[in-house]
Coordinates of C-alpha atoms (C1' of nucleotides) in Angstrom, one line a residue:
Chain A
X183 CA -10.9 -5.5 -27.3
X184 CA -14.3 -4.4 -28.4
X185 CA -15.6 -6.9 -25.9
X186 CA -14.2 -4.9 -23.0
X187 CA -16.9 -4.4 -20.4
X188 CA -15.2 -2.6 -17.5
X189 CA -16.9 0.1 -15.6
X190 CA -15.0 3.0 -14.2
X191 CA -15.8 4.7 -10.9
X192 CA -14.2 7.3 -8.7
X193 CA -14.1 7.2 -4.9
X194 CA -13.1 9.9 -2.5
X195 CA -11.6 9.6 0.9
X196 CA -12.4 13.0 2.5
X197 CA -10.6 14.0 5.8
X198 CA -11.6 16.6 8.3
X199 CA -9.9 17.6 11.5
X200 CA -11.2 18.9 14.8
X201 CA -9.7 19.1 18.3
X202 CA -7.2 16.4 18.0
X203 CA -9.0 13.9 15.9
X204 CA -9.1 13.1 12.2
X205 CA -12.4 12.1 10.7
X206 CA -13.4 10.7 7.4
X207 CA -16.6 11.1 5.5
X208 CA -18.7 8.0 4.8
X209 CA -22.1 7.3 3.4
X210 CA -24.5 4.5 4.1
X211 CA -25.3 2.5 1.0
X212 CA -28.9 2.5 -0.1
X213 CA -28.8 -0.4 -2.5
X214 CA -27.2 -3.8 -2.9
X215 CA -24.5 -4.9 -2.7
X216 CA -23.6 -3.9 0.8
X217 CA -26.9 -2.3 1.4
X218 CA -27.0 -0.6 4.8
X219 CA -23.2 -0.8 5.1
X220 CA -20.9 2.2 5.2
X221 CA -18.8 3.2 2.2
X222 CA -16.5 5.9 0.8
X223 CA -18.5 8.3 -1.4
X224 CA -18.1 7.8 -5.1
X225 CA -19.8 6.6 -8.2
X226 CA -19.4 6.0 -11.9
X227 CA -17.6 8.4 -14.2
X228 CA -19.8 9.9 -16.9
X229 CA -18.9 9.9 -20.5
X230 CA -17.7 13.4 -21.0
X231 CA -16.5 14.5 -17.6
X232 CA -13.0 14.5 -16.3
X233 CA -12.1 12.3 -13.3
X234 CA -11.9 15.3 -11.0
X235 CA -15.3 16.5 -12.2
X236 CA -16.7 13.1 -11.5
X237 CA -15.4 13.1 -7.9
X238 CA -16.7 16.6 -7.2
X239 CA -20.1 15.7 -8.7
X240 CA -20.4 12.5 -6.7
X241 CA -19.4 14.2 -3.5
X242 CA -21.9 16.9 -4.0
X243 CA -24.7 14.5 -4.9
X244 CA -24.0 12.0 -2.2
X245 CA -22.9 14.2 0.7
X246 CA -23.5 17.8 -0.3
X247 CA -19.9 18.7 0.5
X248 CA -17.5 20.8 -1.5
X249 CA -13.9 20.0 -1.2
X250 CA -10.9 22.3 -0.5
X251 CA -8.1 20.0 -1.6
X252 CA -8.2 17.0 -3.9
X253 CA -5.6 14.8 -5.2
X254 CA -5.5 11.4 -7.0
X255 CA -4.6 8.6 -4.6
X256 CA -4.4 5.3 -6.5
X257 CA -6.3 3.2 -9.0
X258 CA -7.7 0.0 -7.6
X259 CA -8.3 -2.6 -10.3
X260 CA -8.6 -6.0 -8.8
X261 CA -11.0 -7.9 -11.0
X262 CA -13.0 -9.2 -8.0
X263 CA -13.2 -6.0 -6.0
X264 CA -16.9 -5.5 -7.0
X265 CA -19.1 -8.7 -6.7
X266 CA -21.4 -7.6 -9.5
X267 CA -19.0 -6.9 -12.3
X268 CA -15.6 -5.5 -13.2
X269 CA -15.3 -2.1 -11.8
X270 CA -12.0 -0.2 -11.7
X271 CA -12.0 2.6 -9.3
X272 CA -9.8 5.7 -9.3
X273 CA -9.5 6.8 -5.7
X274 CA -8.9 10.4 -4.6
X275 CA -8.2 11.9 -1.3
X276 CA -9.5 15.2 -0.2
X277 CA -9.3 17.6 2.7
X278 CA -11.8 20.1 4.1
X279 CA -11.5 23.1 6.4
X280 CA -13.2 23.0 9.8
X281 CA -15.9 25.3 8.6
X282 CA -17.1 22.6 6.2
X283 CA -16.4 19.9 8.6
X284 CA -18.4 21.5 11.4
X285 CA -21.5 22.1 9.4
X286 CA -21.7 18.5 8.2
X287 CA -20.7 17.1 11.6
X288 CA -23.6 18.8 13.1
X289 CA -26.3 17.6 10.7
X290 CA -26.5 14.0 11.7
X291 CA -28.1 12.8 8.5
X292 CA -28.4 9.1 8.9
X293 CA -26.9 8.4 5.5
X294 CA -23.8 10.6 5.7
X295 CA -21.5 10.8 8.6
X296 CA -18.0 11.6 9.8
X297 CA -16.2 8.8 11.5
X298 CA -13.0 9.2 13.6
X299 CA -10.3 7.3 11.8
X300 CA -9.6 5.1 14.9
X301 CA -13.2 4.2 15.3
X302 CA -14.4 3.1 11.9
X303 CA -17.3 0.9 11.0
X304 CA -17.0 -2.1 8.7
X305 CA -16.8 -0.9 5.1
X306 CA -18.1 -2.1 1.7
X307 CA -16.0 -3.5 -1.2
X308 CA -12.3 -2.9 -0.7
X309 CA -13.0 0.5 0.8
X310 CA -11.1 -0.3 4.0
X311 CA -8.0 -0.9 1.9
X312 CA -8.5 2.4 0.0
X313 CA -9.0 4.2 3.3
X314 CA -5.9 2.8 4.9
X315 CA -4.0 3.8 1.7
X316 CA -5.3 7.3 2.1
X317 CA -4.4 7.6 5.7
X318 CA -0.9 6.4 5.0
X319 CA -0.6 9.0 2.3
X320 CA -2.0 11.8 4.4
X321 CA 0.4 11.0 7.3
X322 CA 3.4 10.8 4.9
X323 CA 2.5 13.8 2.9
X324 CA 2.1 16.4 5.6
X325 CA 5.9 15.9 6.2
X326 CA 6.9 17.0 2.7
X327 CA 4.0 19.2 1.4
X328 CA 2.2 21.9 3.3
X329 CA -1.3 20.4 2.9
X330 CA -2.1 20.4 6.6
X331 CA -3.3 24.0 6.3
X332 CA -6.3 22.6 4.3
X333 CA -7.5 21.0 7.5
X334 CA -7.3 24.2 9.5
X335 CA -9.2 27.5 9.3
X336 CA -7.8 30.1 7.1
X337 CA -6.5 32.0 10.1
X338 CA -5.3 29.8 12.9
X339 CA -3.2 30.0 16.1
X340 CA 0.1 28.2 16.0
X341 CA -1.2 25.7 18.5
X342 CA -3.7 24.4 16.1
X343 CA -1.0 23.5 13.6
X344 CA 1.1 21.9 16.3
X345 CA -1.9 19.8 17.5
X346 CA -2.7 18.7 14.0
X347 CA 0.9 17.5 13.5
X348 CA 0.9 15.8 16.9
X349 CA -2.3 14.0 15.9
X350 CA -1.2 13.0 12.4
X351 CA 2.3 11.9 13.4
X352 CA 1.0 10.2 16.4
X353 CA 3.8 11.6 18.6
X354 CA 4.5 14.8 20.5
X355 CA 6.4 17.5 18.8
X356 CA 8.5 20.0 20.7
X357 CA 6.6 23.2 20.6
X358 CA 9.6 25.5 20.4
X359 CA 11.5 23.5 17.7
X360 CA 8.3 23.0 15.7
X361 CA 7.5 26.7 15.7
X362 CA 11.1 27.6 14.8
X363 CA 11.1 25.1 11.9
X364 CA 7.8 26.1 10.4
X365 CA 8.5 29.9 10.7
X366 CA 12.0 29.4 9.2
X367 CA 10.2 28.1 6.0
X368 CA 8.8 31.6 5.6
X369 CA 5.4 30.4 4.3
X370 CA 3.2 31.8 7.1
X371 CA 2.1 35.4 7.5
X372 CA 1.7 36.5 11.1
X373 CA -1.5 38.5 11.4
X374 CA -2.3 41.5 13.7
X375 CA -5.1 39.5 15.2
X376 CA -5.4 37.5 18.3
X377 CA -7.8 34.7 19.3
X378 CA -8.7 33.8 22.8
X379 CA -9.8 30.2 23.5
X380 CA -11.2 30.2 27.0
X381 CA -8.5 30.7 29.6
X382 CA -4.9 31.3 28.9
X383 CA -2.9 33.8 26.9
X384 CA -4.5 34.8 23.6
X385 CA -2.8 33.5 20.6
X386 CA -1.6 35.3 17.5
X387 CA -3.2 34.2 14.3
X388 CA -1.3 33.0 11.3
X389 CA -2.2 32.5 7.7
X390 CA -0.6 30.1 5.1
X391 CA 0.9 32.1 2.2
X392 CA 0.3 29.8 -0.8
X393 CA 1.9 32.2 -3.2
X394 CA 5.1 32.4 -1.3
X395 CA 5.2 28.7 -1.0
X396 CA 4.7 28.2 -4.7
X397 CA 7.5 30.7 -5.3
X398 CA 9.9 29.0 -3.0
X399 CA 9.0 25.6 -4.5
X400 CA 9.8 26.8 -7.9
X401 CA 13.2 27.8 -6.6
X402 CA 13.7 24.3 -5.4
X403 CA 13.2 25.1 -1.7
X404 CA 11.3 22.2 -0.2
X405 CA 8.9 22.0 2.7
X406 CA 10.0 19.4 5.2
X407 CA 9.1 18.6 8.8
Chain B
X38 CA -24.8 4.8 -15.7
X39 CA -25.5 1.9 -18.0
X40 CA -24.7 4.2 -20.8
X41 CA -21.1 4.4 -19.7
X42 CA -18.8 3.7 -22.7
X43 CA -15.3 4.4 -21.4
X44 CA -12.4 2.2 -22.4
X45 CA -9.6 1.4 -20.1
X46 CA -6.0 1.1 -21.1
X47 CA -2.7 0.7 -19.4
X48 CA 0.6 2.3 -20.5
X49 CA 4.1 1.7 -19.2
X50 CA 7.0 4.0 -19.2
X51 CA 10.0 1.6 -19.0
X52 CA 13.4 3.0 -18.1
X53 CA 16.8 1.5 -18.7
X54 CA 20.2 2.8 -17.8
X55 CA 23.6 2.5 -19.4
X56 CA 26.8 4.5 -19.1
X57 CA 25.5 7.8 -17.9
X58 CA 22.2 7.9 -19.9
X59 CA 18.7 7.0 -19.0
X60 CA 16.6 5.6 -21.9
X61 CA 13.0 4.9 -22.3
X62 CA 11.3 2.1 -24.3
X63 CA 9.0 3.3 -27.1
X64 CA 7.1 1.6 -29.9
X65 CA 6.2 2.8 -33.4
X66 CA 2.4 2.8 -33.9
X67 CA 1.2 0.5 -36.7
X68 CA -2.3 1.9 -36.9
X69 CA -4.2 5.2 -36.8
X70 CA -4.4 7.4 -34.9
X71 CA -0.8 8.5 -34.8
X72 CA 0.2 5.8 -37.3
X73 CA 4.0 5.8 -37.6
X74 CA 4.5 8.0 -34.6
X75 CA 6.2 6.8 -31.4
X76 CA 4.3 5.9 -28.3
X77 CA 4.6 4.4 -24.9
X78 CA 3.8 0.7 -25.0
X79 CA 0.4 -0.2 -23.7
X80 CA -3.1 -1.3 -24.6
X81 CA -6.6 -2.1 -23.4
X82 CA -7.2 -4.0 -20.2
X83 CA -8.9 -7.4 -20.7
X84 CA -12.0 -8.3 -18.8
X85 CA -10.5 -10.6 -16.2
X86 CA -6.9 -9.6 -15.7
X87 CA -5.5 -7.3 -13.1
X88 CA -4.0 -4.0 -14.2
X89 CA -0.5 -5.2 -13.5
X90 CA -1.2 -8.3 -15.6
X91 CA -2.4 -6.1 -18.4
X92 CA 0.8 -4.1 -18.3
X93 CA 3.0 -7.2 -18.3
X94 CA 1.0 -8.8 -21.1
X95 CA 1.1 -5.7 -23.3
X96 CA 4.8 -5.2 -22.7
X97 CA 5.5 -8.7 -23.7
X98 CA 3.3 -8.5 -26.8
X99 CA 4.5 -5.2 -28.0
X100 CA 8.2 -5.3 -27.0
X101 CA 9.0 -8.8 -25.8
X102 CA 10.4 -7.3 -22.6
X103 CA 10.0 -8.6 -19.1
X104 CA 10.1 -6.0 -16.4
X105 CA 12.1 -6.0 -13.2
X106 CA 10.3 -3.3 -11.2
X107 CA 6.8 -2.0 -11.8
X108 CA 4.7 0.5 -10.0
X109 CA 1.6 2.4 -10.7
X110 CA 2.3 6.0 -11.7
X111 CA -0.9 7.9 -12.3
X112 CA -4.3 7.6 -14.1
X113 CA -4.8 10.0 -17.0
X114 CA -8.5 10.6 -17.7
X115 CA -8.9 13.7 -19.7
X116 CA -12.0 13.1 -21.9
X117 CA -10.1 14.3 -25.0
X118 CA -6.9 12.5 -24.6
X119 CA -7.7 10.0 -27.3
X120 CA -9.2 11.4 -30.5
X121 CA -11.3 8.3 -31.2
X122 CA -13.2 7.8 -28.0
X123 CA -13.0 8.1 -24.3
X124 CA -10.1 6.1 -23.0
X125 CA -8.8 6.4 -19.5
X126 CA -5.3 5.2 -19.1
X127 CA -3.6 3.9 -16.0
X128 CA 0.1 4.6 -16.4
X129 CA 2.8 2.5 -14.8
X130 CA 6.5 3.0 -14.6
X131 CA 9.0 0.3 -14.8
X132 CA 12.7 -0.3 -14.6
X133 CA 14.9 -3.0 -16.2
X134 CA 18.4 -4.2 -15.4
X135 CA 21.2 -3.6 -18.0
X136 CA 21.1 -7.2 -19.1
X137 CA 17.6 -6.7 -20.4
X138 CA 18.4 -3.3 -21.6
X139 CA 21.4 -4.3 -23.6
X140 CA 19.7 -7.2 -25.4
X141 CA 16.9 -5.0 -26.6
X142 CA 19.1 -2.0 -27.4
X143 CA 21.1 -4.2 -29.7
X144 CA 18.2 -5.6 -31.8
X145 CA 17.2 -2.5 -33.7
X146 CA 13.8 -3.7 -34.5
X147 CA 12.3 -0.8 -36.4
X148 CA 9.1 -0.8 -34.3
X149 CA 10.6 -1.0 -30.8
X150 CA 13.4 1.3 -29.6
X151 CA 15.2 2.8 -26.7
X152 CA 15.4 6.6 -26.7
X153 CA 17.6 8.6 -24.5
X154 CA 15.4 10.8 -22.3
X155 CA 17.0 14.0 -23.4
X156 CA 16.6 13.1 -27.1
X157 CA 13.0 12.0 -27.5
X158 CA 10.9 11.9 -30.6
X159 CA 7.5 13.4 -30.8
X160 CA 5.0 11.2 -29.1
X161 CA 1.4 10.1 -29.6
X162 CA -1.6 11.1 -27.5
X163 CA -0.7 12.7 -24.2
X164 CA 2.3 10.4 -23.9
X165 CA 4.8 13.2 -23.6
X166 CA 2.9 14.3 -20.5
X167 CA 2.9 10.8 -19.1
X168 CA 6.6 10.4 -19.8
X169 CA 7.5 13.6 -18.1
X170 CA 5.4 12.6 -15.1
X171 CA 7.4 9.3 -15.0
X172 CA 10.7 11.0 -15.2
X173 CA 9.8 13.4 -12.4
X174 CA 8.7 10.5 -10.3
X175 CA 11.9 8.5 -11.0
X176 CA 14.2 11.4 -10.2
X177 CA 12.3 12.1 -7.0
X178 CA 11.9 8.5 -5.9
X179 CA 15.5 7.4 -6.0
X180 CA 16.1 9.9 -3.2
X181 CA 13.7 8.1 -0.8
X182 CA 13.4 4.5 -2.0
X183 CA 16.3 2.2 -3.1
X184 CA 14.9 1.6 -6.6
X185 CA 18.1 2.6 -8.4
X186 CA 19.4 -0.9 -8.0
X187 CA 16.8 -2.1 -10.4
X188 CA 18.7 -0.1 -13.1
X189 CA 22.0 -1.7 -12.3
X190 CA 23.3 -5.3 -12.6
X191 CA 22.8 -7.5 -9.6
X192 CA 26.5 -7.1 -8.8
X193 CA 27.8 -3.7 -9.4
X194 CA 30.9 -1.6 -8.5
X195 CA 30.2 1.4 -6.4
X196 CA 31.0 3.8 -9.2
X197 CA 28.0 2.5 -11.2
X198 CA 25.7 3.5 -8.4
X199 CA 27.4 6.9 -8.1
X200 CA 27.2 7.5 -11.8
X201 CA 23.5 6.6 -11.8
X202 CA 22.8 9.1 -9.1
X203 CA 24.9 11.7 -10.8
X204 CA 22.9 11.2 -14.0
X205 CA 19.5 11.1 -12.4
X206 CA 20.0 14.0 -10.0
X207 CA 21.7 16.0 -12.8
X208 CA 24.5 17.2 -10.5
X209 CA 27.8 15.8 -9.3
X210 CA 27.8 13.9 -6.0
X211 CA 30.9 13.8 -3.8
X212 CA 32.3 10.3 -4.1
X213 CA 33.5 9.9 -0.6
X214 CA 30.4 11.3 1.1
X215 CA 28.0 9.4 -1.2
X216 CA 29.8 6.1 -0.4
X217 CA 29.8 6.9 3.3
X218 CA 26.1 7.6 3.3
X219 CA 25.0 4.6 1.3
X220 CA 27.2 2.2 3.3
X221 CA 25.9 3.7 6.5
X222 CA 22.4 2.6 5.5
X223 CA 23.6 -1.0 5.7
X224 CA 21.7 -2.3 2.8
X225 CA 24.6 -3.3 0.6
X226 CA 26.6 -6.5 0.8
X227 CA 30.2 -6.1 -0.2
X228 CA 31.3 -9.2 -2.2
X229 CA 34.6 -10.9 -2.4
X230 CA 34.7 -10.2 -6.1
X231 CA 36.4 -7.5 -8.2
X232 CA 35.7 -6.2 -11.6
X233 CA 38.2 -4.5 -13.9
X234 CA 36.9 -2.0 -16.4
X235 CA 39.8 -1.4 -18.8
X236 CA 42.4 0.5 -17.1
X237 CA 42.4 1.7 -13.5
X238 CA 42.2 0.0 -10.2
X239 CA 39.7 -2.9 -10.1
X240 CA 36.5 -2.2 -8.2
X241 CA 34.9 -4.3 -5.5
X242 CA 31.4 -5.5 -6.3
X243 CA 28.4 -4.8 -4.2
X244 CA 24.9 -6.3 -4.1
X245 CA 21.7 -4.7 -2.8
X246 CA 20.3 -6.7 0.1
X247 CA 16.5 -6.4 -0.3
X248 CA 15.8 -8.4 2.7
X249 CA 17.8 -6.3 5.0
X250 CA 16.2 -3.2 3.5
X251 CA 12.7 -4.6 4.1
X252 CA 13.7 -5.4 7.7
X253 CA 15.0 -1.9 8.3
X254 CA 12.0 -0.3 6.7
X255 CA 9.7 -2.2 9.0
X256 CA 11.6 -0.8 11.9
X257 CA 10.9 2.7 10.5
X258 CA 14.4 3.3 9.3
X259 CA 14.2 5.1 6.0
X260 CA 16.3 5.3 2.9
X261 CA 17.3 8.8 2.1
X262 CA 20.0 10.4 -0.1
Chain C
dT115 C1' -8.7 42.7 43.9
dT116 C1' -6.0 39.2 44.3
dA117 C1' -4.4 34.5 43.7
dT118 C1' -4.6 30.6 40.7
dA119 C1' -4.9 27.9 36.5
dT120 C1' -4.1 27.9 31.7
dT121 C1' -2.2 28.7 27.3
dT122 C1' 1.2 31.3 24.6
dG123 C1' 5.8 32.8 23.4
dT124 C1' 10.7 32.7 23.4
dG125 C1' 16.7 31.3 23.5
dT126 C1' 20.8 28.7 24.2
dG127 C1' 23.8 25.0 24.6
dT128 C1' 24.7 20.1 22.9
dA129 C1' 24.7 16.4 19.8
dT130 C1' 24.3 14.9 15.3
dA131 C1' 24.6 15.1 10.4
dT132 C1' 26.3 17.2 6.3
dT133 C1' 29.7 19.1 3.6
dA134 C1' 34.3 20.1 1.7
dC135 C1' 38.4 18.4 0.4
dA136 C1' 43.5 15.4 -1.4
dC137 C1' 46.4 11.7 -1.7
dA138 C1' 47.7 6.8 -1.8
dT139 C1' 46.7 2.3 -4.1
dA140 C1' 45.8 -1.1 -7.7
dT141 C1' 45.7 -2.1 -12.2
dG142 C1' 46.2 -1.8 -17.8
dA143 C1' 48.6 0.3 -21.6
dG144 C1' 52.4 1.9 -23.9
Chain D
dC282 C1' 59.0 0.4 -15.7
dT283 C1' 56.6 4.6 -16.4
dC284 C1' 52.3 6.7 -17.1
dA285 C1' 47.4 7.1 -17.2
dT286 C1' 43.2 5.9 -15.0
dA287 C1' 39.9 4.5 -11.8
dT288 C1' 39.2 3.1 -6.9
dG289 C1' 39.5 3.7 -1.9
dT290 C1' 39.8 6.2 2.3
dG291 C1' 39.7 10.3 6.9
dT292 C1' 39.3 14.6 9.1
dA293 C1' 38.1 19.2 10.1
dA294 C1' 34.5 22.9 9.5
dT295 C1' 29.9 24.0 9.2
dA296 C1' 25.1 23.5 9.5
dT297 C1' 21.1 21.3 11.3
dA298 C1' 18.4 19.0 14.8
dC299 C1' 17.3 18.3 19.4
dA300 C1' 16.7 18.9 24.4
dC301 C1' 15.1 21.8 27.6
dA302 C1' 12.5 25.9 31.4
dC303 C1' 10.6 30.1 32.5
dA304 C1' 8.1 34.6 31.7
dA305 C1' 3.9 36.9 29.8
dA306 C1' -1.1 37.3 29.0
dT307 C1' -5.5 36.2 29.9
dA308 C1' -9.9 33.9 32.4
dT309 C1' -11.8 32.2 36.5
dA310 C1' -12.5 31.6 41.3
dA311 C1' -11.8 33.0 45.8

DNA sequence: TTATATTTGTGTGTATATTACACATATGAG
DNA sequence: CTCATATGTGTAATATACACACAAATATAA
């Protein structure tokens, strides 16, 4: 027991969304093992920080990013997952708004990049497994928790939400029925603002009302698409 | 990084079911801290074993039990959760069939006991939090995965399943509608066997067909109550 | 300025699923 | 053989999900 020599790390799969594609944030490894290969950002947990603090610190150190939504994903503990020594990794998954996504997508730092999830490079360690796990969770979770809003701007036209769901679910959604359903949940505030995207009729902007959602949830009313 | 001194443990919340009550397996701690208090079984992960192996080993060592269903629950990493030193614990939740449950319920070893979940003793560490987490997961999960069968005998009358759901959901379910719904999922085999429980009409026995469920799941057909 | 292309916004009828509900049947016990 | 107890079953009413098309507001090009 006293001979336990297991190191503990955290890894974060961070998703961003723009114009019909989901991307994930990766870093290029500077050192062995897997030097030069892409990996999910992460690192070792420090003695006195919580796991969430470790994730946020590592993300800031390695990518400069600050996360809008973070949740624990799964803990990967296969004894052979790191070729050097025993490392157990607690994986998180995170979401960022387009404002964050855009900034970092623009700066093409060679060592930090967004990759579209259907055009991923080879990954280090068991990171492909972790990433697939995260994608599965994201796709599933948007159907029973209103986390999709974390991938949109604070104020968004309804079509953005619809496109996000079309993308994540991988199938078309009926515009009228989708709108009816979401609006019936009573978790969106319709704003007195319009946005015009090139040609076409300007769209009304909406805003997710987190407080109202929490309130409804407490009453046992569930989000479901 | 080399100064990391975090120990890694696993803990298991094991549930059993009998006659309208859900119970959980606890052990009485032999040593400080929390000596004499009840706790969820668990212990430190050994160098070369997987997390699941660690859980199974600890359960066997501490309680003698073998588990029928095991899944990772959540990783608890609050720096202060253990008063001695930093210990991160990966919690699992497990289910056992009544055959296992009955045996161990009978032997009233002073240091290992089943407790009804609405009559729990004070627990050590953050184990009450872990336990509540597990209960929440169990209650939620039986509505979208057919794991309830792991709490019943291999062959069971329909009323057992109905009572289990009534218990876990904490509300009555309509017998006819429930039966219709479950049978429509086509994951139960009706056997040519009857069981007679004291008085009343003997009940037909059913058996969960895991293969058929896996097959349906692969086709995207989901279990849902 | 007018016509055209583009995107948003909206309602109704149909099919499907969920819910409520009561009585006959098979057995054991007295 | 009567009574108590648990099982087994169907139908009608209601609610939910789904399919589907055209008018309104703007930008652009003629």
